[in-house]
Tab-separated table of C-alpha atoms and ligand atoms in Angstrom:
chain	number	residue	atom	x	y	z
A	11	UNK	CA	30.239	57.688	126.807
A	12	UNK	CA	27.859	58.250	129.989
A	13	UNK	CA	27.545	54.572	130.929
A	14	UNK	CA	31.870	53.894	131.116
A	15	UNK	CA	32.198	52.989	134.562
A	16	UNK	CA	35.275	55.212	135.653
A	17	UNK	CA	36.891	54.635	139.068
A	18	UNK	CA	38.690	57.741	140.934
A	19	UNK	CA	41.580	56.295	143.445
A	20	UNK	CA	41.395	59.474	145.647
A	21	UNK	CA	40.003	63.075	145.917
A	22	UNK	CA	41.136	65.020	142.928
A	23	UNK	CA	40.553	68.910	141.930
A	24	UNK	CA	36.712	69.489	142.255
A	25	UNK	CA	37.016	70.077	138.448
A	26	UNK	CA	38.514	66.898	137.256
A	27	UNK	CA	35.687	65.373	139.037
A	28	UNK	CA	33.019	67.242	137.839
A	29	UNK	CA	34.050	67.141	134.285
A	30	UNK	CA	34.689	63.355	134.447
A	31	UNK	CA	31.008	63.097	136.012
A	32	UNK	CA	29.337	64.791	133.141
A	33	UNK	CA	31.073	62.584	130.466
A	34	UNK	CA	31.439	59.100	132.481
A	35	UNK	CA	29.668	56.891	135.362
A	36	UNK	CA	31.909	58.124	137.470
A	37	UNK	CA	32.863	56.194	141.068
A	38	UNK	CA	34.792	57.633	143.870
A	39	UNK	CA	36.425	54.783	146.184
A	40	UNK	CA	36.336	56.955	148.468
A	41	UNK	CA	33.139	56.930	149.334
A	42	UNK	CA	33.268	53.273	149.686
A	43	UNK	CA	34.216	51.268	153.317
A	44	UNK	CA	36.857	49.318	151.362
A	45	UNK	CA	38.246	48.581	148.303
A	46	UNK	CA	36.585	44.719	148.445
A	47	UNK	CA	33.210	46.480	149.461
A	48	UNK	CA	33.512	48.691	146.115
A	49	UNK	CA	34.535	45.707	143.867
A	50	UNK	CA	32.011	43.385	145.240
A	51	UNK	CA	29.449	45.741	143.982
A	52	UNK	CA	31.209	47.411	140.806
A	53	UNK	CA	34.120	45.848	139.769
A	54	UNK	CA	32.591	44.234	136.483
A	55	UNK	CA	31.596	47.820	135.743
A	56	UNK	CA	35.094	49.519	135.625
A	57	UNK	CA	36.606	50.249	132.299
A	58	UNK	CA	39.039	53.018	133.585
A	59	UNK	CA	40.809	53.985	136.303
A	60	UNK	CA	41.796	57.773	137.440
A	61	UNK	CA	44.962	57.577	139.695
A	62	UNK	CA	46.820	60.666	141.165
A	63	UNK	CA	50.399	60.973	143.007
A	64	UNK	CA	48.350	60.504	146.136
A	65	UNK	CA	46.739	57.083	145.419
A	66	UNK	CA	47.986	55.037	142.360
A	67	UNK	CA	47.185	51.543	141.693
A	68	UNK	CA	48.764	47.929	142.495
A	69	UNK	CA	48.596	44.891	140.622
A	70	UNK	CA	45.966	43.182	143.121
A	71	UNK	CA	43.787	46.351	142.237
A	72	UNK	CA	44.060	45.793	138.594
A	73	UNK	CA	43.575	42.272	138.818
A	74	UNK	CA	40.292	42.961	140.517
A	75	UNK	CA	38.583	45.171	137.394
A	76	UNK	CA	38.474	42.563	135.264
A	77	UNK	CA	36.851	44.797	132.753
A	78	UNK	CA	39.736	47.466	133.108
A	79	UNK	CA	40.983	48.945	129.646
A	80	UNK	CA	42.884	52.346	130.579
A	81	UNK	CA	44.621	53.530	133.220
A	82	UNK	CA	44.961	57.463	133.718
A	83	UNK	CA	47.251	59.193	136.197
A	84	UNK	CA	46.375	62.956	137.028
A	85	UNK	CA	50.409	63.235	137.820
A	86	UNK	CA	53.404	62.717	135.674
A	87	UNK	CA	55.015	60.174	137.825
A	88	UNK	CA	53.570	56.975	137.501
A	89	UNK	CA	55.889	55.157	140.004
A	90	UNK	CA	52.778	54.266	141.995
A	91	UNK	CA	51.066	52.279	138.919
A	92	UNK	CA	52.152	48.741	138.557
A	93	UNK	CA	53.389	48.986	134.933
A	94	UNK	CA	54.398	45.533	134.708
A	95	UNK	CA	50.916	44.240	135.439
A	96	UNK	CA	49.629	47.020	132.752
A	97	UNK	CA	51.788	45.768	130.600
A	98	UNK	CA	50.794	42.237	130.973
A	99	UNK	CA	46.926	42.836	130.654
A	100	UNK	CA	47.438	45.210	127.594
A	101	UNK	CA	46.418	48.202	129.601
A	102	UNK	CA	47.595	51.533	128.499
A	103	UNK	CA	48.628	53.911	130.758
A	104	UNK	CA	48.494	57.549	130.537
A	105	UNK	CA	50.035	60.631	132.591
A	106	UNK	CA	49.997	64.383	132.652
A	107	UNK	CA	53.398	65.784	131.320
A	108	UNK	CA	54.226	69.115	130.317
A	109	UNK	CA	51.251	71.174	131.564
A	110	UNK	CA	52.822	71.056	135.394
A	111	UNK	CA	56.057	71.203	134.917
A	112	UNK	CA	56.638	75.186	135.258
A	113	UNK	CA	54.428	74.905	138.424
A	114	UNK	CA	56.629	72.373	139.874
A	115	UNK	CA	59.646	74.374	138.757
A	116	UNK	CA	57.837	77.550	140.370
A	117	UNK	CA	57.658	75.396	143.901
A	118	UNK	CA	61.475	74.601	143.725
A	119	UNK	CA	62.735	77.770	143.494
A	120	UNK	CA	60.162	79.342	146.035
A	121	UNK	CA	61.399	76.672	148.464
A	122	UNK	CA	64.908	77.727	147.869
A	123	UNK	CA	64.058	81.053	148.227
A	124	UNK	CA	62.104	80.919	151.264
A	125	UNK	CA	64.945	78.479	152.941
A	126	UNK	CA	67.669	80.790	152.596
A	127	UNK	CA	66.112	84.097	152.635
A	128	UNK	CA	64.019	83.220	156.068
A	129	UNK	CA	61.048	84.640	154.246
A	130	UNK	CA	58.541	83.033	157.026
A	131	UNK	CA	61.099	82.406	159.309
A	132	UNK	CA	59.693	80.133	162.748
A	133	UNK	CA	60.804	82.440	164.925
A	134	UNK	CA	61.243	86.552	164.505
A	135	UNK	CA	64.761	86.547	165.417
A	136	UNK	CA	66.521	89.009	162.655
A	137	UNK	CA	69.966	87.491	161.098
A	138	UNK	CA	71.554	88.015	157.972
A	139	UNK	CA	70.718	85.487	155.478
A	140	UNK	CA	72.599	84.054	152.494
A	141	UNK	CA	71.428	84.733	148.859
A	142	UNK	CA	70.475	82.528	146.222
A	143	UNK	CA	71.770	84.757	143.380
A	144	UNK	CA	75.153	83.553	141.966
A	145	UNK	CA	74.942	79.933	143.896
A	146	UNK	CA	75.960	76.782	142.349
A	147	UNK	CA	72.781	74.927	141.315
A	148	UNK	CA	73.028	71.230	140.683
A	149	UNK	CA	69.880	69.217	139.622
A	150	UNK	CA	69.393	66.116	139.854
A	151	UNK	CA	67.420	64.944	136.416
A	152	UNK	CA	67.632	67.300	133.907
A	153	UNK	CA	64.174	66.398	132.615
A	154	UNK	CA	61.365	68.754	131.844
A	155	UNK	CA	61.001	69.791	135.462
A	156	UNK	CA	64.733	69.776	136.077
A	157	UNK	CA	65.470	71.775	132.978
A	158	UNK	CA	62.801	74.485	133.985
A	159	UNK	CA	64.352	74.672	137.426
A	160	UNK	CA	67.758	75.216	135.435
A	161	UNK	CA	66.312	78.203	133.353
A	162	UNK	CA	64.914	80.014	136.605
A	163	UNK	CA	68.167	79.377	138.253
A	164	UNK	CA	70.255	81.140	135.358
A	165	UNK	CA	67.674	84.057	135.822
A	166	UNK	CA	68.667	84.297	139.440
A	167	UNK	CA	72.816	84.265	137.953
A	168	UNK	CA	73.622	80.791	138.975
A	169	UNK	CA	75.788	78.081	137.395
A	170	UNK	CA	73.976	75.426	136.630
A	171	UNK	CA	75.322	71.613	136.832
A	172	UNK	CA	73.202	68.453	137.031
A	173	UNK	CA	72.955	64.214	136.795
A	174	UNK	CA	71.046	62.242	135.107
A	175	UNK	CA	70.888	59.358	132.982
A	176	UNK	CA	73.088	60.472	129.905
A	177	UNK	CA	74.670	63.932	128.738
A	178	UNK	CA	72.418	66.482	127.697
A	179	UNK	CA	75.399	68.656	125.826
A	180	UNK	CA	73.088	70.866	124.151
A	181	UNK	CA	72.348	72.492	127.057
A	182	UNK	CA	75.702	73.833	127.646
A	183	UNK	CA	75.275	72.620	131.397
A	184	UNK	CA	78.087	70.819	133.229
A	185	UNK	CA	77.490	67.063	133.157
A	186	UNK	CA	78.607	64.840	136.036
A	187	UNK	CA	77.677	61.151	135.757
A	188	UNK	CA	77.786	60.380	139.669
A	189	UNK	CA	75.668	62.397	141.961
A	190	UNK	CA	78.050	62.262	144.583
A	191	UNK	CA	80.475	64.645	142.552
A	192	UNK	CA	77.327	66.974	141.607
A	193	UNK	CA	76.786	67.512	145.471
A	194	UNK	CA	79.829	68.351	146.048
A	195	UNK	CA	80.144	70.856	143.159
A	196	UNK	CA	76.475	72.281	144.391
A	197	UNK	CA	75.558	74.706	146.643
A	198	UNK	CA	71.867	74.361	146.326
A	199	UNK	CA	70.948	70.449	144.965
A	200	UNK	CA	67.450	70.278	143.279
A	201	UNK	CA	65.636	66.459	143.068
A	202	UNK	CA	63.232	66.199	140.072
A	203	UNK	CA	64.428	63.001	138.733
A	204	UNK	CA	62.010	60.075	138.165
A	205	UNK	CA	61.208	57.708	140.882
A	206	UNK	CA	62.560	54.346	140.187
A	207	UNK	CA	64.424	51.223	141.611
A	208	UNK	CA	67.742	53.000	140.644
A	209	UNK	CA	67.063	56.259	141.899
A	210	UNK	CA	65.182	55.367	145.381
A	211	UNK	CA	67.896	57.166	147.972
A	212	UNK	CA	69.714	58.476	145.599
A	213	UNK	CA	70.538	60.978	147.948
A	214	UNK	CA	71.932	59.285	150.370
A	215	UNK	CA	74.578	59.887	153.978
A	216	UNK	CA	77.180	60.075	151.109
A	217	UNK	CA	75.504	62.770	148.805
A	218	UNK	CA	74.313	64.567	151.858
A	219	UNK	CA	77.603	64.817	153.494
A	220	UNK	CA	79.259	65.632	150.000
A	221	UNK	CA	76.518	68.694	149.996
A	222	UNK	CA	77.967	69.641	153.303
A	223	UNK	CA	76.995	72.146	156.335
A	224	UNK	CA	76.481	74.936	153.770
A	225	UNK	CA	74.609	73.045	151.214
A	226	UNK	CA	70.885	72.806	150.228
A	227	UNK	CA	68.767	70.094	149.406
A	228	UNK	CA	65.580	71.010	147.775
A	229	UNK	CA	63.492	68.006	146.790
A	230	UNK	CA	60.561	68.454	144.346
A	231	UNK	CA	60.495	64.830	142.977
A	232	UNK	CA	59.385	61.869	144.938
A	233	UNK	CA	59.676	61.828	148.966
A	234	UNK	CA	61.978	58.004	148.446
A	235	UNK	CA	64.045	59.793	146.679
A	236	UNK	CA	66.087	60.752	149.517
A	237	UNK	CA	66.894	58.714	152.843
A	238	UNK	CA	64.701	60.664	155.069
A	239	UNK	CA	66.429	59.486	158.323
A	240	UNK	CA	69.884	60.289	156.997
A	241	UNK	CA	68.365	64.270	156.324
A	242	UNK	CA	66.881	64.192	159.262
A	243	UNK	CA	70.160	63.155	160.972
A	244	UNK	CA	72.502	65.555	158.914
A	245	UNK	CA	69.961	68.147	159.681
A	246	UNK	CA	69.734	67.902	163.210
A	247	UNK	CA	73.626	67.523	163.235
A	248	UNK	CA	74.027	70.019	161.059
A	249	UNK	CA	75.920	68.402	158.650
A	250	UNK	CA	73.540	69.919	156.216
A	251	UNK	CA	72.938	73.465	155.802
A	252	UNK	CA	69.190	73.226	155.251
A	253	UNK	CA	66.051	71.579	153.180
A	254	UNK	CA	63.063	72.459	150.999
A	255	UNK	CA	60.577	69.511	151.219
A	256	UNK	CA	57.357	69.271	149.045
A	257	UNK	CA	57.621	65.616	148.740
A	258	UNK	CA	58.093	62.900	151.819
A	259	UNK	CA	58.963	59.379	152.133
A	260	UNK	CA	55.947	58.352	153.626
A	261	UNK	CA	53.288	60.772	152.985
A	262	UNK	CA	51.274	62.007	154.222
A	263	UNK	CA	53.342	61.405	157.415
A	264	UNK	CA	56.146	63.891	158.287
A	265	UNK	CA	59.031	62.846	160.737
A	266	UNK	CA	58.257	64.170	163.890
A	267	UNK	CA	61.842	65.341	164.139
A	268	UNK	CA	61.552	67.288	161.244
A	269	UNK	CA	58.788	69.971	162.446
A	270	UNK	CA	60.752	71.945	164.948
A	271	UNK	CA	63.628	72.425	162.662
A	272	UNK	CA	64.705	75.909	161.721
A	273	UNK	CA	66.697	74.678	158.482
A	274	UNK	CA	63.792	73.089	156.922
A	275	UNK	CA	60.560	74.547	154.936
A	276	UNK	CA	58.133	72.202	153.385
A	277	UNK	CA	55.348	72.448	151.814
A	278	UNK	CA	52.262	69.414	151.305
A	279	UNK	CA	52.977	67.988	148.204
A	280	UNK	CA	51.840	70.757	146.317
A	281	UNK	CA	53.928	71.092	143.271
A	282	UNK	CA	51.222	71.020	140.557
A	283	UNK	CA	48.297	72.670	142.892
A	284	UNK	CA	47.394	75.834	141.100
A	285	UNK	CA	44.330	76.593	139.432
A	286	UNK	CA	45.078	76.677	136.212
A	287	UNK	CA	47.285	73.644	136.038
A	288	UNK	CA	44.638	71.719	137.946
A	289	UNK	CA	42.226	71.896	135.167
A	290	UNK	CA	45.015	71.658	132.200
A	291	UNK	CA	45.877	67.999	134.275
A	292	UNK	CA	42.164	67.233	134.237
A	293	UNK	CA	41.890	68.472	130.440
A	294	UNK	CA	44.458	65.762	129.868
A	295	UNK	CA	43.492	63.012	131.833
A	296	UNK	CA	39.903	63.605	130.325
A	297	UNK	CA	41.491	64.128	126.777
A	298	UNK	CA	43.005	60.769	126.776
A	299	UNK	CA	40.112	58.601	128.289
A	300	UNK	CA	38.040	60.180	125.458
A	301	UNK	CA	40.725	59.102	122.818
A	302	UNK	CA	41.067	55.539	124.239
A	303	UNK	CA	36.946	55.193	123.920
A	304	UNK	CA	36.519	56.735	120.484
A	305	UNK	CA	39.598	54.186	119.291
A	306	UNK	CA	42.096	57.478	118.823
A	307	UNK	CA	45.677	57.680	119.337
A	308	UNK	CA	46.524	58.570	122.856
A	309	UNK	CA	47.817	62.105	123.484
A	310	UNK	CA	50.490	61.238	126.425
A	311	UNK	CA	50.923	57.410	126.803
A	312	UNK	CA	53.098	55.985	129.192
A	313	UNK	CA	52.822	52.593	127.983
B	421	LIG	P1	60.897	63.601	132.807
B	421	LIG	O1	60.916	64.436	131.911
B	421	LIG	O2	60.943	62.242	132.198
B	421	LIG	O3	62.310	63.729	133.553
B	421	LIG	C1	63.090	62.876	134.524
B	421	LIG	C2	64.549	63.063	134.724
B	421	LIG	O4	64.729	62.442	135.471
B	421	LIG	C3	65.000	62.645	133.327
B	421	LIG	O5	66.583	63.756	133.389
B	421	LIG	C4	65.858	61.524	133.512
B	421	LIG	O6	67.577	61.211	133.259
B	421	LIG	C5	66.013	61.643	134.992
B	421	LIG	N1	66.352	60.090	135.961
B	421	LIG	C6	65.362	59.132	135.638
B	421	LIG	N2	66.454	57.963	136.041
B	421	LIG	C7	67.600	58.221	136.282
B	421	LIG	C8	68.248	57.838	137.108
B	421	LIG	N3	68.381	56.508	137.430
B	421	LIG	N4	69.473	58.746	137.900
B	421	LIG	C9	69.390	59.646	137.244
B	421	LIG	N5	68.463	60.256	136.759
B	421	LIG	C10	67.426	59.778	136.446
B	421	LIG	O7	59.727	63.808	133.928
B	421	LIG	P2	59.638	65.116	134.776
B	421	LIG	O8	58.300	65.524	134.047
B	421	LIG	O9	60.508	66.528	134.611
B	421	LIG	O10	58.886	64.914	136.277
B	421	LIG	C11	60.164	64.424	136.836
B	421	LIG	C12	59.501	63.878	138.375
B	421	LIG	O11	58.935	65.000	138.972
B	421	LIG	C13	58.048	63.098	138.219
B	421	LIG	O12	58.972	61.651	137.856
B	421	LIG	C14	57.538	63.036	139.532
B	421	LIG	O13	58.270	62.024	140.313
B	421	LIG	C15	58.162	64.429	140.127
B	421	LIG	N6	56.646	65.644	140.066
B	421	LIG	C16	56.621	66.130	141.530
B	421	LIG	C17	55.663	66.774	141.651
B	421	LIG	C18	55.218	67.657	143.164
B	421	LIG	O14	54.020	67.941	143.075
B	421	LIG	N7	56.208	67.643	143.282
B	421	LIG	C19	54.855	66.925	140.686
B	421	LIG	C20	55.131	66.655	139.646
B	421	LIG	C21	56.039	65.751	139.062
B	421	LIG	P3	67.471	60.871	131.397
B	421	LIG	O15	66.938	62.436	130.794
B	421	LIG	O16	68.787	61.034	131.066
B	421	LIG	O17	66.936	59.976	131.103
């Protein structure tokens, strides 16, 4: 497979870069001054594209790669991949579900604990803090990651409720068909759903106000799930108790107004950034590419 051209859209963990380079003819897009400079020289060589949550692939890029056969994203989310175009060109798309679930849930709980218990306060003034144990937890999107957050919250003695497209009665958790009702009945609201046109700004002013001045919002989904200007205003005005964010609406930019807030903790989209998980994600990307080029069934197809 050494002659097969594979294009990576942005830097990822060194493990996947090294393992891909051992097996394929790897092109790193960020080593070129622009996509058009790359495409002029190598567009016809590319048969596979490896994207990530940070840099996906749009319709124009797909159109520029006439021999593209497969897109494999080093992420579970595929909101930044033009699925419509891939479907039209009959290009399969794969992602990396399951292997990252625990890490993202761990980061979600870590954000909640560090915010509530002021683990890393910006100033050293001592004060009493609220506790996480026993708080009413709401989860937006009871999928793989949402479920893993729920299990962890149960360990803290927190009653769990959720909002998803469909009710999952087997979980025993309380289901709300409207997110606003979930927010009104939650003290800590975790966002872990898929990003789509329906879920863009699913956390809007109404949801923030329903959560209220003692409520905590934790977002480990995607930045655009939250109306960020509304969040900033609510945090500044004290209409929301606090927020823990791993993702931002216009990454890597973070609104200036967020930076000095005491009722906010942030991590730079590191939900999956443990060594073990980066290796597992890399292995899954490679397994999917090898399966495709050997004519075998894909391990984790999206399309
Ligand atoms: P998943 O198992 O597919 O779960 C997605 C959940 O979103 C499901 O519960 C689904 O509800 C819900 N959902 C979809 N559309 C909805 C809508 N319109 N309204 C309400 N709920 C809706 O995916 P996952 O593996 O848990 O990953 C979830 C997301 O986490 C990813 O898409 C990604 O954006 C994000 N993520 C972030 C990081 C990070 O580093 N921060 C890392 C990995 C993933 P139903 O079950 O009812 O369909």
